[in-house]
Coordinates of C-alpha atoms in Angstrom, one line a residue:
M843 CA 116.3 103.5 85.1
I844 CA 113.8 106.3 84.9
F845 CA 112.3 107.7 88.1
F846 CA 108.7 108.8 88.3
P847 CA 107.7 110.7 91.5
L848 CA 104.4 108.9 92.2
T849 CA 103.1 108.7 95.7
V850 CA 100.0 106.6 96.5
N851 CA 98.4 106.8 99.9
Y852 CA 95.5 104.6 100.9
Q853 CA 93.9 105.3 104.3
E854 CA 91.0 103.9 106.2
K855 CA 89.8 106.6 108.6
S856 CA 88.8 105.1 112.0
Y857 CA 85.4 106.9 111.8
A858 CA 84.8 105.0 108.5
S859 CA 84.0 101.9 110.6
G860 CA 82.3 103.7 113.4
K861 CA 85.4 104.0 115.7
I862 CA 86.7 107.2 117.3
P863 CA 90.3 107.1 118.7
G864 CA 90.1 107.3 122.4
G865 CA 92.5 107.7 125.3
Y866 CA 95.6 109.9 125.0
F867 CA 95.8 109.7 121.2
K868 CA 92.8 111.3 119.6
R869 CA 94.2 111.6 116.1
E870 CA 94.8 109.1 113.3
G871 CA 98.2 107.5 113.6
R872 CA 100.7 106.5 111.0
P873 CA 99.5 104.1 108.2
T874 CA 98.9 100.5 109.2
E875 CA 100.7 97.6 107.5
R876 CA 97.4 96.8 105.7
E877 CA 97.1 100.4 104.4
T878 CA 100.7 100.4 103.2
L879 CA 100.2 97.1 101.3
I880 CA 97.0 98.4 99.7
S881 CA 98.8 101.5 98.7
R882 CA 101.4 99.3 96.9
L883 CA 98.5 97.3 95.4
I884 CA 97.1 100.5 93.9
D885 CA 100.5 101.8 92.8
R886 CA 101.6 98.7 90.8
P887 CA 99.0 98.7 88.0
I888 CA 98.7 102.5 87.6
R889 CA 102.5 103.4 87.5
P890 CA 103.2 101.9 84.0
L891 CA 100.2 103.8 82.5
F892 CA 101.7 107.3 82.9
V893 CA 103.3 108.7 79.7
K894 CA 107.1 108.3 79.9
E895 CA 107.6 112.0 79.3
F896 CA 105.5 113.0 82.3
K897 CA 107.8 113.7 85.2
N898 CA 105.7 115.9 87.5
E899 CA 105.3 114.8 91.1
T900 CA 102.0 113.1 91.4
Q901 CA 100.0 112.1 94.5
V902 CA 97.1 109.7 94.5
I903 CA 95.2 109.6 97.8
A904 CA 92.4 107.1 98.4
T905 CA 90.5 107.7 101.7
V906 CA 87.9 105.3 102.9
L907 CA 85.1 107.4 104.4
T908 CA 82.7 104.6 105.2
Y909 CA 83.2 100.9 105.6
D910 CA 80.6 98.2 106.3
H911 CA 83.1 95.4 107.3
E912 CA 81.3 93.2 104.7
N913 CA 82.9 94.4 101.5
D914 CA 86.6 95.0 101.3
P915 CA 87.3 98.5 100.0
D916 CA 90.7 97.8 98.4
I917 CA 89.5 96.9 94.9
V918 CA 87.1 99.8 94.9
A919 CA 89.9 102.1 95.9
M920 CA 92.1 100.8 93.1
I921 CA 89.4 101.4 90.5
A922 CA 88.5 104.8 92.0
C923 CA 92.1 106.0 91.7
S924 CA 92.3 104.9 88.1
A925 CA 89.0 106.7 87.3
A926 CA 90.3 109.9 89.0
L927 CA 93.5 109.8 87.0
T928 CA 91.7 109.1 83.8
I929 CA 89.5 112.2 84.1
S930 CA 92.2 114.4 85.7
G931 CA 93.7 115.7 82.4
I932 CA 97.2 114.4 83.2
P933 CA 98.7 112.0 80.6
F934 CA 97.4 108.7 81.9
K935 CA 96.7 105.7 79.6
G936 CA 94.0 104.2 81.8
P937 CA 91.5 103.3 83.1
I938 CA 92.2 99.9 84.7
G939 CA 89.8 97.2 85.9
A940 CA 90.5 95.1 89.0
A941 CA 89.0 92.1 90.7
K942 CA 89.6 89.9 93.6
I943 CA 89.0 86.1 93.3
G944 CA 88.5 83.7 96.2
L945 CA 88.3 79.9 96.2
I946 CA 85.9 78.3 98.6
E947 CA 85.1 74.6 98.4
N948 CA 86.6 74.4 94.9
E949 CA 84.3 77.2 93.7
M950 CA 85.7 80.5 92.4
I951 CA 84.1 83.6 93.9
L952 CA 84.4 87.0 92.3
N953 CA 85.0 89.9 94.7
P954 CA 84.3 87.8 97.9
K955 CA 83.0 89.3 101.1
V956 CA 85.5 89.8 104.0
E957 CA 84.2 86.7 105.8
D958 CA 84.5 84.7 102.7
I959 CA 88.1 85.8 102.3
E960 CA 88.9 84.5 105.8
N961 CA 87.7 81.0 104.7
S962 CA 89.1 81.1 101.2
Q963 CA 91.9 78.9 100.1
L964 CA 93.0 81.5 97.5
E965 CA 93.0 85.3 97.4
L966 CA 93.9 86.4 93.9
V967 CA 93.9 90.1 92.9
V968 CA 94.1 90.9 89.1
A969 CA 94.4 94.4 87.6
G970 CA 94.8 95.4 84.0
T971 CA 93.6 97.4 81.0
K972 CA 91.5 96.1 78.1
N973 CA 94.8 95.2 76.3
A974 CA 97.0 93.8 79.1
I975 CA 97.2 92.4 82.6
L976 CA 99.3 94.7 84.7
M977 CA 99.4 93.0 88.1
I978 CA 98.6 89.7 89.6
E979 CA 99.0 89.2 93.4
S980 CA 98.0 86.0 95.2
E981 CA 98.0 84.4 98.6
A982 CA 96.9 80.8 98.8
S983 CA 96.9 77.7 100.9
E984 CA 98.3 74.5 99.3
L985 CA 96.1 73.7 96.4
S986 CA 95.8 70.5 94.3
E987 CA 96.8 70.6 90.6
K988 CA 93.2 70.2 89.5
N989 CA 92.3 73.6 91.1
D990 CA 94.9 75.3 88.9
A991 CA 93.1 77.4 86.3

């Protein structure tokens, strides 16, 4: 097994959503579970696109600077990281495309809003290049067979 030292950090700053940490702790804390999961979501499709000979330690950091609580920034962060790597000059066989799909009342919705995701029976994230699908992640309620695509 070949090890590639890639670190992906996704962080939503509290000021991005208009909050300032108060009380005793005035600084940002450690990453939340959501931030850790989104970091992994970004890592999975980009890791296989690095050239095998490239072994330099690489850090990819996606920081959400503003967030409207209407559109989820995870897919945008994934595409932004891919774009940054593509133009960086390091040997990266990107870019990738990514999308989130929701299912509400038997209707597929592309990149649903946050409130739609809460009511969705399916949350499916797909990422890939023009030649291959690199990652599929899904969370769903029980669906009937006729909903299977």
